Amino acid sequence: MSGDRGQGHGSRSRPAPAAVLWDMDGTLVDSEKVWTVSLADTARALGGELSAAARTAIIGSNMARTLVLVFDDLGLPHDPARMAEAERMILRRTAELFREGLEWRPGAQEALRTVRAAGWPTALVTNTGRELTELALEGIGREHFDVSVCGDEVPRGKPDPDPYLRAASLLGVDAADCLAVEDSPTGALAAERAGAAVLVVPCEVPVPAGPSRVQRDTLVGLTAEGLRADYTRVRARNAA
């Protein structure tokens, strides 16, 4: 997989990490609750009720996998036209809710400012499509990120590594030199597959531990020194 990673351009000389890659839903903003509403509304329009197990499985997923999970949970055939209409319903309802405003996850806004003040390059890396991400960025603030990568801009979304590999490449660094901040098992796996160290701050569901992961209960009080220590701890663990 190393051949797929960004090639660097001097990232090895930067203080660790070379860049910080931020997930959006559930990590920076409490938007998973918004998706819960739009998914439930769509399921009802399709004639059923989305189970709690299916909703949990969807957290962090890309749209293609989300539609499969919804239709399987409702016992519906994978009719392309009906799935396309369901996607439009989900996106339309979610956009309405995004426009009403999104709540920050605890400590997230301050953490973004801390990372920018420390001088690390940053990227927003999300499975959410570009149209909805642009709505979210109106509240989050585009100034926090050098680049952004959305789920509809890569061949495969999370849990595949493509979004993180693209973000690292756009920043001119190697994904293996980056720290990703994630809240879900799907997102953490994507970052891990890209070779990044992962700071996990769970939101809706627990995230399994792993050698490339360090966990915090919250972003509240995150410092540049603490973030650097988290990254260094993962790299030392993997090198042992």
mmCIF file of C-alpha atoms in Angstrom:
data_model
loop_
_atom_site.group_PDB
_atom_site.id
_atom_site.type_symbol
_atom_site.label_atom_id
_atom_site.label_comp_id
_atom_site.label_asym_id
_atom_site.label_seq_id
_atom_site.Cartn_x
_atom_site.Cartn_y
_atom_site.Cartn_z
ATOM 1 C CA MET A 1 0.000 0.000 0.000
ATOM 2 C CA SER A 2 2.948 2.319 0.523
ATOM 3 C CA GLY A 3 3.130 2.950 -3.208
ATOM 4 C CA ASP A 4 -0.265 4.677 -3.053
ATOM 5 C CA ARG A 5 0.754 7.228 -0.449
ATOM 6 C CA GLY A 6 1.746 10.819 -1.034
ATOM 7 C CA GLN A 7 5.461 11.125 -1.657
ATOM 8 C CA GLY A 8 6.417 13.695 0.898
ATOM 9 C CA HIS A 9 8.204 16.841 -0.310
ATOM 10 C CA GLY A 10 10.153 17.243 2.903
ATOM 11 C CA SER A 11 7.548 15.993 5.367
ATOM 12 C CA ARG A 12 10.218 14.038 7.259
ATOM 13 C CA SER A 13 11.893 17.269 8.386
ATOM 14 C CA ARG A 14 8.771 18.742 9.946
ATOM 15 C CA PRO A 15 7.976 18.355 13.645
ATOM 16 C CA ALA A 16 5.736 15.327 14.070
ATOM 17 C CA PRO A 17 3.131 14.963 12.707
ATOM 18 C CA ALA A 18 3.567 16.321 9.157
ATOM 19 C CA ALA A 19 -0.143 17.176 8.963
ATOM 20 C CA VAL A 20 -3.400 16.741 10.865
ATOM 21 C CA LEU A 21 -6.327 15.247 8.965
ATOM 22 C CA TRP A 22 -9.762 15.897 10.444
ATOM 23 C CA ASP A 23 -12.906 13.850 9.994
ATOM 24 C CA MET A 24 -16.084 15.956 10.091
ATOM 25 C CA ASP A 25 -19.303 14.150 11.117
ATOM 26 C CA GLY A 26 -19.151 13.176 14.772
ATOM 27 C CA THR A 27 -15.600 14.461 15.153
ATOM 28 C CA LEU A 28 -15.884 18.211 14.614
ATOM 29 C CA VAL A 29 -19.653 18.660 14.508
ATOM 30 C CA ASP A 30 -22.458 16.673 16.111
ATOM 31 C CA SER A 31 -24.017 15.896 12.739
ATOM 32 C CA GLU A 32 -24.577 12.177 13.216
ATOM 33 C CA LYS A 33 -27.843 13.130 14.936
ATOM 34 C CA VAL A 34 -28.805 15.034 11.786
ATOM 35 C CA TRP A 35 -28.102 11.989 9.627
ATOM 36 C CA THR A 36 -30.238 9.913 12.005
ATOM 37 C CA VAL A 37 -33.204 12.159 11.249
ATOM 38 C CA SER A 38 -32.730 12.165 7.475
ATOM 39 C CA LEU A 39 -32.183 8.392 7.367
ATOM 40 C CA ALA A 40 -35.285 7.743 9.472
ATOM 41 C CA ASP A 41 -37.383 10.052 7.287
ATOM 42 C CA THR A 42 -36.140 8.290 4.157
ATOM 43 C CA ALA A 43 -36.805 4.831 5.611
ATOM 44 C CA ARG A 44 -40.369 5.843 6.397
ATOM 45 C CA ALA A 45 -40.813 7.171 2.858
ATOM 46 C CA LEU A 46 -39.637 3.764 1.631
ATOM 47 C CA GLY A 47 -42.299 2.105 3.770
ATOM 48 C CA GLY A 48 -40.344 0.940 6.801
ATOM 49 C CA GLU A 49 -38.426 1.817 9.943
ATOM 50 C CA LEU A 50 -34.627 1.741 10.114
ATOM 51 C CA SER A 51 -33.399 -0.509 12.912
ATOM 52 C CA ALA A 52 -30.980 0.689 15.575
ATOM 53 C CA ALA A 53 -28.468 -1.914 14.424
ATOM 54 C CA ALA A 54 -28.555 -0.639 10.851
ATOM 55 C CA ARG A 55 -28.184 2.962 11.981
ATOM 56 C CA THR A 56 -25.129 2.014 14.034
ATOM 57 C CA ALA A 57 -23.611 0.172 11.069
ATOM 58 C CA ILE A 58 -24.116 3.237 8.864
ATOM 59 C CA ILE A 59 -22.112 5.593 11.091
ATOM 60 C CA GLY A 60 -19.077 6.797 9.167
ATOM 61 C CA SER A 61 -20.120 5.023 5.954
ATOM 62 C CA ASN A 62 -20.079 6.367 2.413
ATOM 63 C CA MET A 63 -23.350 6.849 0.532
ATOM 64 C CA ALA A 64 -23.116 3.672 -1.552
ATOM 65 C CA ARG A 65 -22.701 1.483 1.536
ATOM 66 C CA THR A 66 -25.384 3.475 3.392
ATOM 67 C CA LEU A 67 -27.953 2.763 0.690
ATOM 68 C CA VAL A 68 -27.146 -0.953 0.713
ATOM 69 C CA LEU A 69 -27.505 -1.087 4.493
ATOM 70 C CA VAL A 70 -30.813 0.807 4.415
ATOM 71 C CA PHE A 71 -32.339 -1.337 1.688
ATOM 72 C CA ASP A 72 -31.118 -4.580 3.257
ATOM 73 C CA ASP A 73 -32.490 -3.535 6.645
ATOM 74 C CA LEU A 74 -35.884 -2.748 5.119
ATOM 75 C CA GLY A 75 -35.898 -5.964 3.100
ATOM 76 C CA LEU A 76 -36.028 -4.106 -0.199
ATOM 77 C CA PRO A 77 -34.445 -5.203 -3.492
ATOM 78 C CA HIS A 78 -31.492 -3.162 -4.749
ATOM 79 C CA ASP A 79 -33.460 -1.446 -7.485
ATOM 80 C CA PRO A 80 -31.110 1.212 -8.971
ATOM 81 C CA ALA A 81 -33.838 3.750 -9.670
ATOM 82 C CA ARG A 82 -35.362 3.426 -6.214
ATOM 83 C CA MET A 83 -31.936 3.600 -4.550
ATOM 84 C CA ALA A 84 -31.108 6.728 -6.543
ATOM 85 C CA GLU A 85 -34.339 8.334 -5.379
ATOM 86 C CA ALA A 86 -33.580 7.340 -1.785
ATOM 87 C CA GLU A 87 -30.164 8.968 -2.085
ATOM 88 C CA ARG A 88 -31.792 12.180 -3.302
ATOM 89 C CA MET A 89 -34.217 12.067 -0.344
ATOM 90 C CA ILE A 90 -31.396 11.574 2.155
ATOM 91 C CA LEU A 91 -29.315 14.407 0.700
ATOM 92 C CA ARG A 92 -32.246 16.796 0.383
ATOM 93 C CA ARG A 93 -33.372 16.264 3.984
ATOM 94 C CA THR A 94 -29.827 16.407 5.333
ATOM 95 C CA ALA A 95 -29.175 19.669 3.486
ATOM 96 C CA GLU A 96 -32.286 21.191 5.079
ATOM 97 C CA LEU A 97 -31.011 20.235 8.524
ATOM 98 C CA PHE A 98 -27.432 21.372 7.830
ATOM 99 C CA ARG A 99 -28.762 24.812 6.865
ATOM 100 C CA GLU A 100 -30.352 25.084 10.304
ATOM 101 C CA GLY A 101 -26.863 24.921 11.811
ATOM 102 C CA LEU A 102 -24.634 22.242 13.305
ATOM 103 C CA GLU A 103 -23.448 21.947 16.875
ATOM 104 C CA TRP A 104 -19.738 21.662 17.611
ATOM 105 C CA ARG A 105 -18.432 18.537 19.297
ATOM 106 C CA PRO A 106 -16.960 19.430 22.714
ATOM 107 C CA GLY A 107 -13.569 21.088 22.352
ATOM 108 C CA ALA A 108 -13.498 20.750 18.558
ATOM 109 C CA GLN A 109 -13.442 24.433 17.681
ATOM 110 C CA GLU A 110 -10.636 25.135 20.125
ATOM 111 C CA ALA A 111 -8.733 22.070 18.895
ATOM 112 C CA LEU A 112 -8.880 23.326 15.305
ATOM 113 C CA ARG A 113 -7.503 26.691 16.391
ATOM 114 C CA THR A 114 -4.762 25.013 18.420
ATOM 115 C CA VAL A 115 -3.601 22.948 15.454
ATOM 116 C CA ARG A 116 -3.615 25.956 13.117
ATOM 117 C CA ALA A 117 -1.695 28.049 15.633
ATOM 118 C CA ALA A 118 0.920 25.285 15.876
ATOM 119 C CA GLY A 119 1.516 25.564 12.129
ATOM 120 C CA TRP A 120 0.573 22.054 11.033
ATOM 121 C CA PRO A 121 -0.970 21.667 7.564
ATOM 122 C CA THR A 122 -4.556 20.480 7.864
ATOM 123 C CA ALA A 123 -7.189 18.725 5.781
ATOM 124 C CA LEU A 124 -10.871 17.983 6.203
ATOM 125 C CA VAL A 125 -11.444 14.363 5.165
ATOM 126 C CA THR A 126 -15.078 13.278 5.089
ATOM 127 C CA ASN A 127 -17.349 10.682 3.515
ATOM 128 C CA THR A 128 -19.967 13.403 3.160
ATOM 129 C CA GLY A 129 -20.384 14.706 -0.392
ATOM 130 C CA ARG A 130 -19.075 18.079 -1.529
ATOM 131 C CA GLU A 131 -22.444 19.855 -1.622
ATOM 132 C CA LEU A 132 -23.279 19.053 2.003
ATOM 133 C CA THR A 133 -19.694 19.622 3.134
ATOM 134 C CA GLU A 134 -19.771 23.129 1.724
ATOM 135 C CA LEU A 135 -22.893 23.821 3.775
ATOM 136 C CA ALA A 136 -21.160 22.503 6.898
ATOM 137 C CA LEU A 137 -18.032 24.554 6.216
ATOM 138 C CA GLU A 138 -20.082 27.741 6.381
ATOM 139 C CA GLY A 139 -20.378 27.080 10.117
ATOM 140 C CA ILE A 140 -17.126 25.250 10.778
ATOM 141 C CA GLY A 141 -14.959 27.751 8.877
ATOM 142 C CA ARG A 142 -12.913 27.043 5.755
ATOM 143 C CA GLU A 143 -9.965 28.890 7.240
ATOM 144 C CA HIS A 144 -9.172 25.895 9.439
ATOM 145 C CA PHE A 145 -8.170 23.701 6.482
ATOM 146 C CA ASP A 146 -5.614 23.863 3.701
ATOM 147 C CA VAL A 147 -7.548 21.298 1.647
ATOM 148 C CA SER A 148 -10.708 19.236 1.901
ATOM 149 C CA VAL A 149 -11.588 15.840 0.440
ATOM 150 C CA CYS A 150 -15.167 14.591 0.181
ATOM 151 C CA GLY A 151 -16.634 11.152 -0.284
ATOM 152 C CA ASP A 152 -17.842 11.843 -3.822
ATOM 153 C CA GLU A 153 -14.359 12.948 -4.936
ATOM 154 C CA VAL A 154 -12.542 9.622 -4.553
ATOM 155 C CA PRO A 155 -13.031 6.185 -6.149
ATOM 156 C CA ARG A 156 -13.834 4.576 -2.779
ATOM 157 C CA GLY A 157 -14.884 6.252 0.448
ATOM 158 C CA LYS A 158 -14.087 5.237 3.998
ATOM 159 C CA PRO A 159 -13.414 2.510 5.200
ATOM 160 C CA ASP A 160 -11.129 2.384 2.161
ATOM 161 C CA PRO A 161 -8.044 4.595 2.457
ATOM 162 C CA ASP A 162 -8.668 6.682 -0.664
ATOM 163 C CA PRO A 163 -9.901 9.884 1.078
ATOM 164 C CA TYR A 164 -6.895 9.993 3.405
ATOM 165 C CA LEU A 165 -4.413 9.132 0.671
ATOM 166 C CA ARG A 166 -5.817 11.935 -1.496
ATOM 167 C CA ALA A 167 -5.694 14.452 1.358
ATOM 168 C CA ALA A 168 -2.057 13.620 2.107
ATOM 169 C CA SER A 169 -1.176 13.868 -1.565
ATOM 170 C CA LEU A 170 -2.853 17.287 -1.874
ATOM 171 C CA LEU A 171 -0.873 18.500 1.136
ATOM 172 C CA GLY A 172 2.358 17.116 -0.321
ATOM 173 C CA VAL A 173 3.055 14.783 2.596
ATOM 174 C CA ASP A 174 3.107 11.049 3.180
ATOM 175 C CA ALA A 175 -0.017 9.660 4.849
ATOM 176 C CA ALA A 176 2.292 7.654 7.105
ATOM 177 C CA ASP A 177 3.559 10.932 8.569
ATOM 178 C CA CYS A 178 0.068 12.245 9.376
ATOM 179 C CA LEU A 179 -2.270 12.123 12.346
ATOM 180 C CA ALA A 180 -5.946 11.585 11.557
ATOM 181 C CA VAL A 181 -8.667 12.533 14.041
ATOM 182 C CA GLU A 182 -11.685 10.218 13.864
ATOM 183 C CA ASP A 183 -14.767 9.207 15.843
ATOM 184 C CA SER A 184 -15.977 6.005 14.175
ATOM 185 C CA PRO A 185 -14.716 2.484 13.473
ATOM 186 C CA THR A 186 -15.193 3.093 9.730
ATOM 187 C CA GLY A 187 -13.159 6.293 9.716
ATOM 188 C CA ALA A 188 -10.436 4.958 11.986
ATOM 189 C CA LEU A 189 -10.023 1.943 9.709
ATOM 190 C CA ALA A 190 -9.743 4.167 6.628
ATOM 191 C CA ALA A 191 -7.024 6.305 8.219
ATOM 192 C CA GLU A 192 -5.220 3.222 9.497
ATOM 193 C CA ARG A 193 -5.296 1.610 6.044
ATOM 194 C CA ALA A 194 -3.756 4.788 4.621
ATOM 195 C CA GLY A 195 -0.888 4.390 7.079
ATOM 196 C CA ALA A 196 -1.771 7.337 9.313
ATOM 197 C CA ALA A 197 -1.658 7.407 13.077
ATOM 198 C CA VAL A 198 -5.190 7.829 14.420
ATOM 199 C CA LEU A 199 -6.447 9.887 17.336
ATOM 200 C CA VAL A 200 -9.847 8.385 18.151
ATOM 201 C CA VAL A 201 -12.453 10.466 19.982
ATOM 202 C CA PRO A 202 -15.595 8.285 19.943
ATOM 203 C CA CYS A 203 -18.965 9.927 19.479
ATOM 204 C CA GLU A 204 -21.951 7.653 18.835
ATOM 205 C CA VAL A 205 -20.324 4.206 19.006
ATOM 206 C CA PRO A 206 -17.247 2.642 20.634
ATOM 207 C CA VAL A 207 -14.146 2.291 18.481
ATOM 208 C CA PRO A 208 -11.894 -0.750 18.941
ATOM 209 C CA ALA A 209 -8.333 -0.158 20.109
ATOM 210 C CA GLY A 210 -5.444 -0.864 17.759
ATOM 211 C CA PRO A 211 -1.678 -0.374 17.493
ATOM 212 C CA SER A 212 -2.093 2.628 15.174
ATOM 213 C CA ARG A 213 -4.707 4.254 17.411
ATOM 214 C CA VAL A 214 -4.682 6.331 20.554
ATOM 215 C CA GLN A 215 -7.951 7.223 22.260
ATOM 216 C CA ARG A 216 -9.186 10.325 24.072
ATOM 217 C CA ASP A 217 -12.592 10.812 25.620
ATOM 218 C CA THR A 218 -12.856 14.366 24.316
ATOM 219 C CA LEU A 219 -11.073 17.085 22.349
ATOM 220 C CA VAL A 220 -11.548 19.454 25.281
ATOM 221 C CA GLY A 221 -8.170 20.680 26.480
ATOM 222 C CA LEU A 222 -6.207 19.246 23.545
ATOM 223 C CA THR A 223 -2.828 20.980 23.252
ATOM 224 C CA ALA A 224 -0.199 20.936 20.542
ATOM 225 C CA GLU A 225 2.122 19.118 22.929
ATOM 226 C CA GLY A 226 -0.553 16.541 23.699
ATOM 227 C CA LEU A 227 -1.316 15.965 20.035
ATOM 228 C CA ARG A 228 2.374 15.552 19.246
ATOM 229 C CA ALA A 229 2.698 13.111 22.142
ATOM 230 C CA ASP A 230 -0.269 11.076 20.857
ATOM 231 C CA TYR A 231 1.332 10.825 17.417
ATOM 232 C CA THR A 232 4.736 9.936 18.844
ATOM 233 C CA ARG A 233 3.206 7.258 21.072
ATOM 234 C CA VAL A 234 1.592 5.520 18.097
ATOM 235 C CA ARG A 235 4.768 5.643 16.016
ATOM 236 C CA ALA A 236 6.894 4.312 18.879
ATOM 237 C CA ARG A 237 4.401 1.489 19.458
ATOM 238 C CA ASN A 238 4.473 0.499 15.781
ATOM 239 C CA ALA A 239 8.261 0.626 15.655
ATOM 240 C CA ALA A 240 8.662 -1.652 18.699
#
